[in-house]
Amino acid sequence: MSDPLRVSGSLRNRLALILIGGAAILALFLVLLVRSYAAQIAQQGQDQVLGASVTSILDTAIIQDGQVEVDFPYSALSMLSTPSDDRVFHAIYQDDTLLSGYASLTRDATRAPALPAYATAEIMGTAVRRASASRTLIGADQRTTITVIVAQTQDALSGTLNRISRTVAGFGIGFFLLATALALWASSSTIGQLQRLTQSVTKRGPQDLRPFDKPVPTEMVPLVSSLNTLMGRLDQSLNRSEDFIAEAAHRVRTPLATVRSHAEAMLQRVGREENRATVRSMMRAIDESSRAAGQLLDHAMITFRADHLERDTFDLVELVQDLVVRLTPVAELKDVTVRLDGPEPVVISGDAILVQNAVRNILDNALKYAPGDSLVLVRVTNTPTPQVVVVDEGQGFPHAQIDTLADRFTRGDNAAGTIGSGLGLTIAQDVAEAHGGILDLSNRPEGGACVTLSF
Amino acid sequence: MRYIIVLIVWAVGFAAQAQDWEDQQRFGPQTDQPPLRVLSSTDTDLFAPVVDSFLAASPGVSIEYLVTSTASLDRIFRAAPDQYDVVISSAMDLQLKLANDGFARRLDGLDHPDWAEWRNSLFAFTQEPAAIVVNRAAFEGAAIPQTRQDLIETLRADPDRFRGRLGTYDVRQSGLGYLFATQDARASETYWRLMEVMGGLQTRLYCCSGDMIDDLADGSIAVAYNVLGSYAVARDDISDRIHVILPSDFPTTMMRTALVSGSTTQPDLAEAFVAHLISTQSQGGENTPLPPLKSGEENAGKAIITLEPALMTYLDAQKRRVFLREWENAMIQSP
Ligand SMILES: Nc1ncnc2c1ncn2[C@@H]1O[C@H](COP(=O)(O)OP(=O)(O)OP(=O)(O)O)[C@@H](O)[C@H]1O
Ligand SMILES: [Mg+2]
């Protein structure tokens, strides 16, 4: 009936993806930031020790008998011991000459800082961190600058950094997982609102065009209110067409009644047989039209009431009893006995006027299509569901058509001689559906139609 | 070109061959396989049992054991690190500097207590205190000193008895002697006072423990200061004539260390050898005359020289010059 909607992506996935992506970027950023900060602090720690070592060596430099002597303490190098057994290199320069230590630790000739200066360098093929500082010694007749350089590999440092990185990465992953869980929760709870709306739309009956009155989030207000407007318009136009049909039927019926009474009067006066036949068939056509108009009016009324179903509780037996009494004159005319079988009250909730209309149409059919001098049995029971069963002793429904007889304006082959519009079973079926029940047509094995209206 | 290479190889080989070793021995079968060359400062007879047990477990392998003094060992190895596979020395400072300078191979597969290794490349396998060894006869009737302070007092009390009859390492020649001296000096001022007193009594200076112990055994000297106790104890022939004292004030304990040359041609075999050495020694060193490596708890409170970069302090030219000057001032006094 309706084309399958074209789907472009999923709101929830898009929302979750954006949130998760954001969390991932944030986590990565956080990890990198903390790592680089930790690296900086760890490097500062190593620099401090290297600086202290340089200073303690430099402090011991003196000029003794015109010669520089650097009798540095054992602690100058022992403070550089690390758990990873980092390699240690040192060099002591007097001006440009290497006094002792590693020649590969070259002196930066351009600078002779008093406070230790730090740099990352390479010595004997390994990366090291080096600290260097200088001090000027003034002897009896000389002035000389002592430069001390101490360098150390960075195994312990990178070990520490690796440990920190692992921890930070752990935190990052934890943060990311938490954020992901939150993102999924947030997106599904947001989409939950949409789903709830969808559900309440789906749950509605086909005729329910009332506006949504449950509170919705601000963002959904435009959607819901335009949905409401749309449904309002639909409802209005439906109502208008029902009204129109009812109005039209009513307007047709009244003049038809006038025409029929004129035709009847005319029949009294007309003497010639062929003219009488014409008038009779005229009257028959008028009856058909008037019946159709009546049924149309009922049908419109039923459609309207079914849309705005008002439920009261009433006794089905009582209702049917009433109808049977009212139809008794018609039945007697045909010598048909209508027997009601309803031993105990069957209380249901629904629109009594609709139910009455449905049962009347069913009974009407039974009287119309059953032969004279027969029995119509009406049974009202509560088991298995509240139901009214009407059984007659006629020919039953034409087999081939039984499935379509309840459609609008559909009449059976057996209806050729009788006046009717084909709306009676349609009305009964609409009423059954409005109450959540069904109308079942069948033929009894021993002959005769059996109509079950169950709620 | 090829001839030149052959010539160089031959010349280098010859140079290595021509080295003047204190001892040189080959263990194991005579095969085409090049032997594992072990450069060591430890006397062959002390080390032979470890080599034998290693060879027993690995057939087809042979070992060439080359002995020289600690100082020349350092020099020889630095000159040609690819000629030797394993280096064993009692001079912890020189060994540590070799490792620090990148001459040692990292053996990450070995499991050794942290205090007994450095950088997974230098492994300690003995623990040997520096001792005062005295000739029993020379102390006939006198109390045997138990500390350095006791020794100073004994020497001061009767200087004539000990004049010319004291011995210690010539720290200018012996790497181990220098290590013991610097560690003593670091530990206490007593060391310098002892050196002053010993210097005043014309102390004889030795290059190696062996000579010193010989002289002590035959009575030429009465006291030897800072000798390796293990060497003295290992000499069964003279055990009744000497007495080994581990000074109770501050015993200086050295660890013999082994490393695998960074440019060894047989890394796996060399590593296996060191692994065998340290595991034998950690398990108590039974069947070997080498003193074992004790466990960490047994060593609590003992002054073992730590394997750390600070060991290189006294190898610094400046420090060495200052130290030797002071040592000479104390030790070498004109009579
Ligand atoms: N009791 C019955 N026995 C046999 N056929 C029946 C019976 N009831 C209904 N039918 C068949 O079902 C058809 C549809 O019935 P329905 O009541 O909807 O229309 P109708 O009776 O023809 O017209 P109207 O709208 O005036 O009632 C009938 O035309 C008839 O063929
Ligand atoms: Mg009918």
PDB file of N, CA and C and ligand atoms in Angstrom, chain A residues 291 295 361 364-366 368-370 392 395-398 405 410-415 418-426 449 451, ligand 1:
ATOM      1  N   ARG A 291     -33.972   2.494   0.827  1.00  0.00           N
ATOM      2  CA  ARG A 291     -33.231   1.557   1.698  1.00  0.00           C
ATOM      3  C   ARG A 291     -31.725   1.923   1.688  1.00  0.00           C
ATOM      4  N   GLN A 295     -29.493   2.920   4.765  1.00  0.00           N
ATOM      5  CA  GLN A 295     -28.292   2.173   5.182  1.00  0.00           C
ATOM      6  C   GLN A 295     -27.058   3.065   5.153  1.00  0.00           C
ATOM      7  N   ASN A 361     -29.328  -5.417  11.830  1.00  0.00           N
ATOM      8  CA  ASN A 361     -29.031  -5.777  10.449  1.00  0.00           C
ATOM      9  C   ASN A 361     -28.940  -7.283  10.261  1.00  0.00           C
ATOM     10  N   ASP A 364     -32.382  -8.664  10.540  1.00  0.00           N
ATOM     11  CA  ASP A 364     -33.085  -8.216   9.339  1.00  0.00           C
ATOM     12  C   ASP A 364     -32.796  -9.146   8.179  1.00  0.00           C
ATOM     13  N   ASN A 365     -31.494  -9.530   8.042  1.00  0.00           N
ATOM     14  CA  ASN A 365     -31.096 -10.467   6.983  1.00  0.00           C
ATOM     15  C   ASN A 365     -31.799 -11.816   7.162  1.00  0.00           C
ATOM     16  N   ALA A 366     -31.783 -12.276   8.427  1.00  0.00           N
ATOM     17  CA  ALA A 366     -32.363 -13.595   8.696  1.00  0.00           C
ATOM     18  C   ALA A 366     -33.838 -13.620   8.279  1.00  0.00           C
ATOM     19  N   LYS A 368     -35.196 -11.655   6.128  1.00  0.00           N
ATOM     20  CA  LYS A 368     -35.312 -11.345   4.708  1.00  0.00           C
ATOM     21  C   LYS A 368     -35.007 -12.566   3.849  1.00  0.00           C
ATOM     22  N   TYR A 369     -33.931 -13.321   4.249  1.00  0.00           N
ATOM     23  CA  TYR A 369     -33.482 -14.398   3.349  1.00  0.00           C
ATOM     24  C   TYR A 369     -33.993 -15.775   3.760  1.00  0.00           C
ATOM     25  N   ALA A 370     -34.662 -15.860   4.934  1.00  0.00           N
ATOM     26  CA  ALA A 370     -35.179 -17.156   5.356  1.00  0.00           C
ATOM     27  C   ALA A 370     -36.585 -17.352   4.768  1.00  0.00           C
ATOM     28  N   ASP A 392     -30.611 -19.249  10.959  1.00  0.00           N
ATOM     29  CA  ASP A 392     -31.924 -19.367  10.304  1.00  0.00           C
ATOM     30  C   ASP A 392     -32.031 -20.672   9.535  1.00  0.00           C
ATOM     31  N   GLN A 395     -31.488 -20.786   2.841  1.00  0.00           N
ATOM     32  CA  GLN A 395     -30.521 -21.461   1.957  1.00  0.00           C
ATOM     33  C   GLN A 395     -29.093 -21.291   2.435  1.00  0.00           C
ATOM     34  N   GLY A 396     -28.881 -20.323   3.287  1.00  0.00           N
ATOM     35  CA  GLY A 396     -27.513 -20.024   3.703  1.00  0.00           C
ATOM     36  C   GLY A 396     -26.841 -19.093   2.722  1.00  0.00           C
ATOM     37  N   PHE A 397     -25.600 -18.743   3.049  1.00  0.00           N
ATOM     38  CA  PHE A 397     -24.851 -17.825   2.177  1.00  0.00           C
ATOM     39  C   PHE A 397     -24.400 -18.550   0.939  1.00  0.00           C
ATOM     40  N   PRO A 398     -24.370 -17.849  -0.207  1.00  0.00           N
ATOM     41  CA  PRO A 398     -23.792 -18.483  -1.396  1.00  0.00           C
ATOM     42  C   PRO A 398     -22.307 -18.786  -1.105  1.00  0.00           C
ATOM     43  N   LEU A 405     -19.021 -11.042   1.274  1.00  0.00           N
ATOM     44  CA  LEU A 405     -20.359 -10.494   1.507  1.00  0.00           C
ATOM     45  C   LEU A 405     -20.367  -9.306   2.459  1.00  0.00           C
ATOM     46  N   THR A 410     -21.836  -5.069  -1.324  1.00  0.00           N
ATOM     47  CA  THR A 410     -21.759  -6.388  -1.941  1.00  0.00           C
ATOM     48  C   THR A 410     -23.000  -7.196  -1.552  1.00  0.00           C
ATOM     49  N   ARG A 411     -23.635  -7.698  -2.518  1.00  0.00           N
ATOM     50  CA  ARG A 411     -24.822  -8.513  -2.279  1.00  0.00           C
ATOM     51  C   ARG A 411     -24.598  -9.882  -2.896  1.00  0.00           C
ATOM     52  N   GLY A 412     -25.270 -10.863  -2.341  1.00  0.00           N
ATOM     53  CA  GLY A 412     -25.106 -12.216  -2.866  1.00  0.00           C
ATOM     54  C   GLY A 412     -26.034 -12.481  -4.043  1.00  0.00           C
ATOM     55  N   ASP A 413     -25.749 -13.615  -4.722  1.00  0.00           N
ATOM     56  CA  ASP A 413     -26.596 -13.992  -5.859  1.00  0.00           C
ATOM     57  C   ASP A 413     -28.032 -14.293  -5.402  1.00  0.00           C
ATOM     58  N   ASN A 414     -28.148 -14.760  -4.158  1.00  0.00           N
ATOM     59  CA  ASN A 414     -29.469 -15.133  -3.655  1.00  0.00           C
ATOM     60  C   ASN A 414     -30.331 -13.912  -3.308  1.00  0.00           C
ATOM     61  N   ALA A 415     -29.728 -12.706  -3.460  1.00  0.00           N
ATOM     62  CA  ALA A 415     -30.439 -11.504  -3.028  1.00  0.00           C
ATOM     63  C   ALA A 415     -31.196 -10.849  -4.170  1.00  0.00           C
ATOM     64  N   THR A 418     -34.742  -9.531  -3.517  1.00  0.00           N
ATOM     65  CA  THR A 418     -35.029  -8.766  -2.318  1.00  0.00           C
ATOM     66  C   THR A 418     -34.437  -7.373  -2.401  1.00  0.00           C
ATOM     67  N   ILE A 419     -35.081  -6.497  -1.687  1.00  0.00           N
ATOM     68  CA  ILE A 419     -34.591  -5.126  -1.653  1.00  0.00           C
ATOM     69  C   ILE A 419     -33.438  -5.050  -0.659  1.00  0.00           C
ATOM     70  N   GLY A 420     -32.417  -4.406  -1.101  1.00  0.00           N
ATOM     71  CA  GLY A 420     -31.268  -4.270  -0.193  1.00  0.00           C
ATOM     72  C   GLY A 420     -30.164  -3.457  -0.830  1.00  0.00           C
ATOM     73  N   SER A 421     -29.220  -3.014  -0.013  1.00  0.00           N
ATOM     74  CA  SER A 421     -28.155  -2.142  -0.529  1.00  0.00           C
ATOM     75  C   SER A 421     -26.778  -2.775  -0.417  1.00  0.00           C
ATOM     76  N   GLY A 422     -26.672  -3.932   0.279  1.00  0.00           N
ATOM     77  CA  GLY A 422     -25.345  -4.559   0.449  1.00  0.00           C
ATOM     78  C   GLY A 422     -24.522  -3.920   1.543  1.00  0.00           C
ATOM     79  N   LEU A 423     -25.150  -3.183   2.479  1.00  0.00           N
ATOM     80  CA  LEU A 423     -24.387  -2.522   3.538  1.00  0.00           C
ATOM     81  C   LEU A 423     -24.625  -3.131   4.922  1.00  0.00           C
ATOM     82  N   GLY A 424     -25.640  -4.029   5.025  1.00  0.00           N
ATOM     83  CA  GLY A 424     -26.025  -4.552   6.336  1.00  0.00           C
ATOM     84  C   GLY A 424     -24.882  -5.252   7.057  1.00  0.00           C
ATOM     85  N   LEU A 425     -24.237  -6.219   6.376  1.00  0.00           N
ATOM     86  CA  LEU A 425     -23.132  -6.957   7.017  1.00  0.00           C
ATOM     87  C   LEU A 425     -21.925  -6.061   7.230  1.00  0.00           C
ATOM     88  N   THR A 426     -21.766  -5.053   6.317  1.00  0.00           N
ATOM     89  CA  THR A 426     -20.651  -4.107   6.478  1.00  0.00           C
ATOM     90  C   THR A 426     -20.803  -3.371   7.801  1.00  0.00           C
ATOM     91  N   ALA A 449     -28.177 -20.129   7.349  1.00  0.00           N
ATOM     92  CA  ALA A 449     -26.999 -19.305   7.635  1.00  0.00           C
ATOM     93  C   ALA A 449     -26.787 -19.194   9.126  1.00  0.00           C
ATOM     94  N   VAL A 451     -24.748 -16.560  11.633  1.00  0.00           N
ATOM     95  CA  VAL A 451     -23.936 -15.343  11.760  1.00  0.00           C
ATOM     96  C   VAL A 451     -23.564 -15.167  13.232  1.00  0.00           C
TER      97      VAL A 451
HETATM   98  N1  LIG C   1     -29.437 -14.935   6.478  1.00  0.00           N
HETATM   99  C1  LIG C   1     -28.983 -14.971   5.218  1.00  0.00           C
HETATM  100  N2  LIG C   1     -29.223 -16.056   4.397  1.00  0.00           N
HETATM  101  C2  LIG C   1     -28.771 -16.056   3.140  1.00  0.00           C
HETATM  102  N3  LIG C   1     -28.088 -15.087   2.542  1.00  0.00           N
HETATM  103  C3  LIG C   1     -27.839 -13.978   3.305  1.00  0.00           C
HETATM  104  C4  LIG C   1     -28.248 -13.883   4.649  1.00  0.00           C
HETATM  105  N4  LIG C   1     -27.821 -12.669   5.132  1.00  0.00           N
HETATM  106  C5  LIG C   1     -27.216 -12.072   4.119  1.00  0.00           C
HETATM  107  N5  LIG C   1     -27.169 -12.831   3.013  1.00  0.00           N
HETATM  108  C6  LIG C   1     -26.487 -12.527   1.766  1.00  0.00           C
HETATM  109  O1  LIG C   1     -25.521 -11.585   2.022  1.00  0.00           O
HETATM  110  C7  LIG C   1     -25.726 -10.448   1.200  1.00  0.00           C
HETATM  111  C8  LIG C   1     -25.300  -9.241   1.898  1.00  0.00           C
HETATM  112  O2  LIG C   1     -26.154  -8.960   2.998  1.00  0.00           O
HETATM  113  P1  LIG C   1     -26.339  -7.507   3.441  1.00  0.00           P
HETATM  114  O3  LIG C   1     -27.172  -7.466   4.650  1.00  0.00           O
HETATM  115  O4  LIG C   1     -24.993  -6.848   3.603  1.00  0.00           O
HETATM  116  O5  LIG C   1     -27.050  -6.836   2.209  1.00  0.00           O
HETATM  117  P2  LIG C   1     -28.575  -6.842   1.833  1.00  0.00           P
HETATM  118  O6  LIG C   1     -29.302  -7.543   2.855  1.00  0.00           O
HETATM  119  O7  LIG C   1     -28.600  -7.360   0.484  1.00  0.00           O
HETATM  120  O8  LIG C   1     -28.963  -5.318   1.827  1.00  0.00           O
HETATM  121  P3  LIG C   1     -29.276  -4.346   3.030  1.00  0.00           P
HETATM  122  O9  LIG C   1     -28.166  -3.425   3.099  1.00  0.00           O
HETATM  123  O10 LIG C   1     -30.568  -3.674   2.720  1.00  0.00           O
HETATM  124  O11 LIG C   1     -29.351  -5.226   4.246  1.00  0.00           O
HETATM  125  C9  LIG C   1     -27.132 -10.487   0.839  1.00  0.00           C
HETATM  126  O12 LIG C   1     -27.367  -9.804  -0.374  1.00  0.00           O
HETATM  127  C10 LIG C   1     -27.417 -11.944   0.756  1.00  0.00           C
HETATM  128  O13 LIG C   1     -27.040 -12.398  -0.516  1.00  0.00           O
END
